[in-house]
Tab-separated table of C-alpha atoms in Angstrom:
chain	number	residue	atom	x	y	z
Q	26	UNK	CA	133.128	109.765	83.281
Q	27	UNK	CA	134.206	112.349	85.843
Q	28	UNK	CA	130.701	112.175	87.733
Q	29	UNK	CA	131.100	108.390	87.773
Q	30	UNK	CA	134.715	108.270	89.090
Q	31	UNK	CA	133.578	111.064	91.769
Q	32	UNK	CA	130.645	108.867	92.674
Q	33	UNK	CA	132.726	105.772	92.873
Q	34	UNK	CA	135.368	107.421	94.934
Q	35	UNK	CA	132.683	108.774	97.540
Q	36	UNK	CA	131.271	105.501	98.244
Q	37	UNK	CA	134.713	104.161	98.596
Q	38	UNK	CA	135.522	106.844	101.105
Q	39	UNK	CA	132.480	106.383	102.754
Q	40	UNK	CA	132.637	102.631	103.281
Q	41	UNK	CA	136.415	102.896	104.623
Q	42	UNK	CA	135.081	105.618	107.119
Q	43	UNK	CA	132.169	103.661	108.370
Q	44	UNK	CA	134.269	100.730	108.852
Q	45	UNK	CA	136.912	102.631	110.695
Q	46	UNK	CA	134.196	104.029	112.740
Q	47	UNK	CA	133.395	100.359	113.743
Q	48	UNK	CA	136.800	99.216	114.275
Q	49	UNK	CA	137.456	102.388	116.384
Q	50	UNK	CA	135.025	101.138	119.130
Q	51	UNK	CA	131.495	101.002	117.808
Q	52	UNK	CA	131.946	97.018	117.020
Q	53	UNK	CA	130.976	96.582	120.610
Q	54	UNK	CA	127.646	98.224	119.768
Q	55	UNK	CA	126.559	95.825	117.031
Q	56	UNK	CA	126.929	92.255	118.298
Q	57	UNK	CA	127.127	89.196	116.232
Q	58	UNK	CA	129.784	90.780	113.627
Q	59	UNK	CA	127.518	92.633	111.462
Q	60	UNK	CA	129.800	95.895	111.365
Q	61	UNK	CA	131.414	95.052	107.885
Q	62	UNK	CA	127.989	94.240	106.316
Q	63	UNK	CA	126.187	97.536	107.846
Q	64	UNK	CA	129.099	99.721	106.411
Q	65	UNK	CA	128.723	98.171	103.162
Q	66	UNK	CA	125.034	98.153	103.091
Q	67	UNK	CA	124.650	101.774	104.403
Q	68	UNK	CA	127.400	102.825	101.372
Q	69	UNK	CA	125.290	100.897	99.072
Q	70	UNK	CA	122.053	102.588	100.167
Q	71	UNK	CA	123.582	105.988	100.002
Q	72	UNK	CA	125.042	105.275	96.334
Q	73	UNK	CA	121.578	103.753	95.025
Q	74	UNK	CA	119.703	106.930	96.432
Q	75	UNK	CA	121.837	109.528	95.175
Q	76	UNK	CA	120.325	111.718	92.535
Q	77	UNK	CA	122.189	114.077	89.946
Q	78	UNK	CA	120.785	117.775	89.794
Q	79	UNK	CA	120.570	119.742	86.800
Q	80	UNK	CA	123.292	122.026	88.236
Q	81	UNK	CA	125.611	119.167	88.379
Q	82	UNK	CA	125.652	118.688	92.181
Q	83	UNK	CA	124.689	115.309	93.590
Q	84	UNK	CA	121.384	115.005	96.076
Q	85	UNK	CA	122.049	112.368	98.478
Q	86	UNK	CA	119.347	110.732	100.668
Q	87	UNK	CA	119.235	112.292	104.222
Q	88	UNK	CA	117.043	109.610	106.047
Q	89	UNK	CA	118.452	106.213	106.723
Q	90	UNK	CA	116.204	103.462	108.455
Q	91	UNK	CA	117.567	100.604	109.567
Q	92	UNK	CA	115.539	97.562	110.095
Q	93	UNK	CA	116.629	94.783	112.505
Q	94	UNK	CA	115.167	91.998	114.235
Q	95	UNK	CA	113.895	92.929	117.866
Q	96	UNK	CA	116.436	90.746	119.518
Q	97	UNK	CA	119.204	92.808	117.910
Q	98	UNK	CA	117.653	96.140	118.680
Q	99	UNK	CA	117.558	94.654	122.465
Q	100	UNK	CA	121.083	93.529	122.465
Q	101	UNK	CA	122.389	96.924	121.373
Q	102	UNK	CA	123.866	98.452	124.644
Q	103	UNK	CA	124.152	101.885	123.360
Q	104	UNK	CA	121.752	102.380	120.622
Q	105	UNK	CA	121.675	106.218	120.732
Q	106	UNK	CA	125.491	106.328	120.249
Q	107	UNK	CA	125.588	103.924	117.136
Q	108	UNK	CA	122.657	106.012	115.377
Q	109	UNK	CA	124.054	109.213	116.282
Q	110	UNK	CA	127.659	108.309	115.094
Q	111	UNK	CA	126.643	106.880	111.832
Q	112	UNK	CA	124.487	110.087	111.221
Q	113	UNK	CA	127.830	112.350	111.802
Q	114	UNK	CA	129.670	110.101	109.651
Q	115	UNK	CA	127.074	110.347	106.794
Q	116	UNK	CA	127.256	114.135	107.125
Q	117	UNK	CA	130.660	114.599	107.329
Q	118	UNK	CA	131.624	112.076	104.403
Q	119	UNK	CA	128.768	113.800	102.280
Q	120	UNK	CA	130.350	117.345	102.820
Q	121	UNK	CA	133.714	116.349	102.090
Q	122	UNK	CA	132.498	114.897	98.755
Q	123	UNK	CA	130.462	118.027	97.961
Q	124	UNK	CA	127.084	116.116	98.295
Q	125	UNK	CA	123.986	117.797	99.125
Q	126	UNK	CA	121.497	117.075	101.756
Q	127	UNK	CA	118.271	118.601	101.918
Q	128	UNK	CA	118.830	118.317	105.983
Q	129	UNK	CA	121.537	116.978	108.056
Q	130	UNK	CA	121.329	113.104	107.749
Q	131	UNK	CA	119.045	111.270	110.160
Q	132	UNK	CA	119.436	107.440	111.350
Q	133	UNK	CA	116.506	105.620	112.635
Q	134	UNK	CA	115.641	102.039	113.736
Q	135	UNK	CA	112.686	99.952	113.308
Q	136	UNK	CA	112.487	96.242	114.134
Q	137	UNK	CA	110.701	93.408	111.987
Q	138	UNK	CA	110.522	89.980	113.848
Q	139	UNK	CA	110.841	88.228	110.249
Q	140	UNK	CA	114.166	89.080	109.579
Q	141	UNK	CA	117.186	86.498	111.177
Q	142	UNK	CA	118.218	87.810	114.405
Q	143	UNK	CA	121.491	89.125	112.858
Q	144	UNK	CA	120.095	90.621	109.627
Q	145	UNK	CA	120.186	94.429	109.165
Q	146	UNK	CA	118.031	96.264	106.084
Q	147	UNK	CA	118.803	99.767	105.097
Q	148	UNK	CA	116.132	101.957	103.447
Q	149	UNK	CA	116.888	105.381	102.231
Q	150	UNK	CA	114.449	108.504	101.394
Q	151	UNK	CA	114.493	112.485	101.155
Q	152	UNK	CA	112.869	114.302	103.718
Q	153	UNK	CA	112.860	118.276	104.244
Q	154	UNK	CA	111.712	118.206	107.650
Q	155	UNK	CA	114.518	118.315	110.510
Q	156	UNK	CA	114.351	115.070	113.072
Q	157	UNK	CA	113.153	117.126	115.815
Q	158	UNK	CA	110.286	118.701	113.622
Q	159	UNK	CA	106.797	118.564	115.088
Q	160	UNK	CA	104.218	120.051	113.156
Q	161	UNK	CA	102.505	122.524	115.188
Q	162	UNK	CA	98.664	122.775	114.411
Q	163	UNK	CA	94.803	125.262	112.712
Q	164	UNK	CA	92.816	123.684	110.291
Q	165	UNK	CA	90.324	120.909	111.419
Q	166	UNK	CA	89.534	117.784	109.319
Q	167	UNK	CA	87.541	114.905	110.399
Q	168	UNK	CA	88.500	111.752	108.262
Q	169	UNK	CA	85.733	109.831	110.081
Q	170	UNK	CA	83.134	111.855	108.617
Q	171	UNK	CA	84.662	111.240	105.037
Q	172	UNK	CA	84.024	107.525	105.060
Q	173	UNK	CA	83.024	107.634	101.399
Q	174	UNK	CA	86.223	108.405	100.158
Q	175	UNK	CA	85.710	111.654	99.034
Q	176	UNK	CA	88.544	114.249	98.420
Q	177	UNK	CA	89.093	116.721	101.153
Q	178	UNK	CA	87.782	120.212	99.638
Q	179	UNK	CA	91.040	121.828	100.583
Q	180	UNK	CA	92.954	119.538	98.294
Q	181	UNK	CA	91.259	120.001	95.318
Q	182	UNK	CA	93.160	120.895	92.149
Q	183	UNK	CA	96.527	119.889	94.109
Q	184	UNK	CA	98.551	117.068	92.763
Q	185	UNK	CA	99.615	113.952	94.503
Q	186	UNK	CA	103.387	114.548	95.685
Q	187	UNK	CA	104.847	111.439	94.599
Q	188	UNK	CA	104.224	109.894	98.145
Q	189	UNK	CA	104.225	106.261	99.172
Q	190	UNK	CA	104.260	103.879	102.198
Q	191	UNK	CA	107.042	101.221	102.675
Q	192	UNK	CA	105.053	98.522	104.568
Q	193	UNK	CA	107.049	96.197	107.146
Q	194	UNK	CA	110.247	96.809	104.653
Q	195	UNK	CA	108.929	94.561	102.130
Q	196	UNK	CA	106.235	95.980	99.746
Q	197	UNK	CA	105.506	99.735	98.268
Q	198	UNK	CA	102.016	101.392	98.227
Q	199	UNK	CA	101.338	104.476	96.390
Q	200	UNK	CA	99.485	107.316	97.944
Q	201	UNK	CA	97.180	109.038	95.538
Q	202	UNK	CA	95.340	112.223	96.140
Q	203	UNK	CA	92.350	109.980	97.829
Q	204	UNK	CA	94.886	108.654	100.337
Q	205	UNK	CA	94.029	105.525	102.034
Q	206	UNK	CA	92.351	103.826	104.968
Q	207	UNK	CA	94.276	101.567	107.165
Q	208	UNK	CA	92.978	98.665	109.070
Q	209	UNK	CA	92.217	94.939	109.729
Q	210	UNK	CA	88.746	94.986	107.757
Q	211	UNK	CA	88.886	93.572	104.487
Q	212	UNK	CA	87.238	96.538	102.683
Q	213	UNK	CA	90.299	98.870	103.830
Q	214	UNK	CA	92.664	100.520	101.266
Q	215	UNK	CA	95.624	99.188	103.084
Q	216	UNK	CA	94.581	95.684	105.039
Q	217	UNK	CA	96.713	94.763	107.905
Q	218	UNK	CA	96.313	91.347	109.171
Q	219	UNK	CA	97.632	91.716	112.812
Q	220	UNK	CA	94.972	91.000	115.666
Q	221	UNK	CA	96.176	94.160	117.356
Q	222	UNK	CA	95.052	96.524	114.421
Q	223	UNK	CA	91.564	97.905	114.789
Q	224	UNK	CA	89.033	97.241	111.927
Q	225	UNK	CA	89.317	100.628	110.973
Q	226	UNK	CA	92.578	101.806	112.396
Q	227	UNK	CA	93.997	105.035	110.397
Q	228	UNK	CA	93.663	107.273	107.705
Q	229	UNK	CA	96.234	109.094	105.642
Q	230	UNK	CA	94.848	112.259	103.627
Q	231	UNK	CA	95.899	114.838	101.248
Q	232	UNK	CA	95.293	118.185	103.223
Q	233	UNK	CA	96.343	121.424	101.500
Q	234	UNK	CA	98.910	119.712	99.706
Q	235	UNK	CA	100.617	117.870	102.504
Q	236	UNK	CA	99.938	114.106	103.324
Q	237	UNK	CA	98.257	113.741	107.114
Q	238	UNK	CA	97.816	110.708	108.995
Q	239	UNK	CA	94.777	110.554	111.172
Q	240	UNK	CA	93.884	107.854	114.081
Q	241	UNK	CA	90.471	106.717	113.853
Q	242	UNK	CA	89.972	105.988	117.307
Q	243	UNK	CA	91.910	102.704	117.146
Q	244	UNK	CA	92.539	100.368	120.526
Q	245	UNK	CA	96.368	100.281	119.844
Q	246	UNK	CA	97.055	103.997	118.849
Q	247	UNK	CA	98.655	105.471	115.875
Q	248	UNK	CA	102.652	106.487	116.487
Q	249	UNK	CA	104.815	108.572	114.480
Q	250	UNK	CA	108.464	108.231	115.235
Q	251	UNK	CA	107.509	106.758	118.527
Q	252	UNK	CA	105.210	109.372	119.543
Q	253	UNK	CA	101.518	108.865	119.856
Q	254	UNK	CA	99.405	110.898	117.675
Q	255	UNK	CA	95.784	111.914	116.630
Q	256	UNK	CA	96.824	113.470	113.664
Q	257	UNK	CA	100.105	114.490	112.236
Q	258	UNK	CA	101.528	115.856	108.901
Q	259	UNK	CA	103.725	113.341	107.515
Q	260	UNK	CA	107.549	114.160	106.405
Q	261	UNK	CA	109.619	111.636	104.262
Q	262	UNK	CA	111.350	109.120	106.443
Q	263	UNK	CA	108.635	109.038	109.171
Q	264	UNK	CA	108.213	105.866	110.772
Q	265	UNK	CA	104.550	105.111	111.361
Q	266	UNK	CA	103.764	102.503	114.236
Q	267	UNK	CA	100.477	100.801	114.346
Q	268	UNK	CA	100.253	98.160	116.925
Q	269	UNK	CA	103.278	95.493	115.855
Q	270	UNK	CA	103.132	96.676	111.977
Q	271	UNK	CA	105.599	99.642	110.964
Q	272	UNK	CA	105.321	101.844	107.848
Q	273	UNK	CA	107.788	104.525	106.296
Q	274	UNK	CA	106.361	107.449	104.654
Q	275	UNK	CA	108.422	108.066	101.399
Q	276	UNK	CA	108.321	110.976	99.099
Q	277	UNK	CA	110.085	111.377	95.807
Q	278	UNK	CA	113.260	113.743	95.964
Q	279	UNK	CA	112.044	115.973	93.124
Q	280	UNK	CA	108.801	116.772	94.634
Q	281	UNK	CA	110.379	117.889	97.752
Q	282	UNK	CA	112.627	120.186	96.091
Q	283	UNK	CA	109.717	121.864	94.621
Q	284	UNK	CA	107.470	121.794	97.709
Q	285	UNK	CA	107.383	125.073	99.643
Q	286	UNK	CA	103.931	124.557	101.169
Q	287	UNK	CA	103.539	124.444	105.034
Q	288	UNK	CA	100.120	122.915	106.631
Q	289	UNK	CA	99.246	123.774	109.885
Q	290	UNK	CA	96.536	121.749	111.902
Q	291	UNK	CA	94.597	122.026	114.752
Q	292	UNK	CA	94.211	119.286	117.708
């Protein structure tokens, strides 16, 4: 009961501090009266994602992805100020409540035209990578030469790391050791019906125990957290953009805590 009461107190304090943040001036950053709803949704998302640990501590999600309508994103006059302010509050409240984070909290924003103009959804996940982490690169792997779906030899004997993709904030696709190929063609592992997606657009593979996304010479390109890539190690919470389609890479927290492997790739 003590742990339950503690968690309830943490959530009440978090929502109160978030609301005070908006009332203190951040309300102008979120048009349409969405401040109260956003504070409640952030608090609820954190609570739903908290995982009790064997030592009695509480591990909270450290990556928060806000999904908004494109019109709402365009209407935000100081999006960076809103995002940085929310991340700072999540970290401060978490520390005061003795919550644990794998790394300092990060808030990201992606768009989905299917939402109503004022609707905001919140996704949470766990990531060991710092927000500014760019994976430097020595192993070369050519996924285009492995169209038969064979397992990369470097990954033999390695278990999948509880990874998944959230597609457009709606459906979840699990990643296996074989990974998956993404494109518009009907025989792809993940079919994305967008005219701007190439027939064979990108591939995610398990390489030396880490999931890596490879662009397969697509027309629109493959972007991770807004940066165009040809290949990139994926960390939980990364936002993958393929034309107008956005995917969020996630990974189970228990796997992240045990994962100490580092992968270096070569462009």
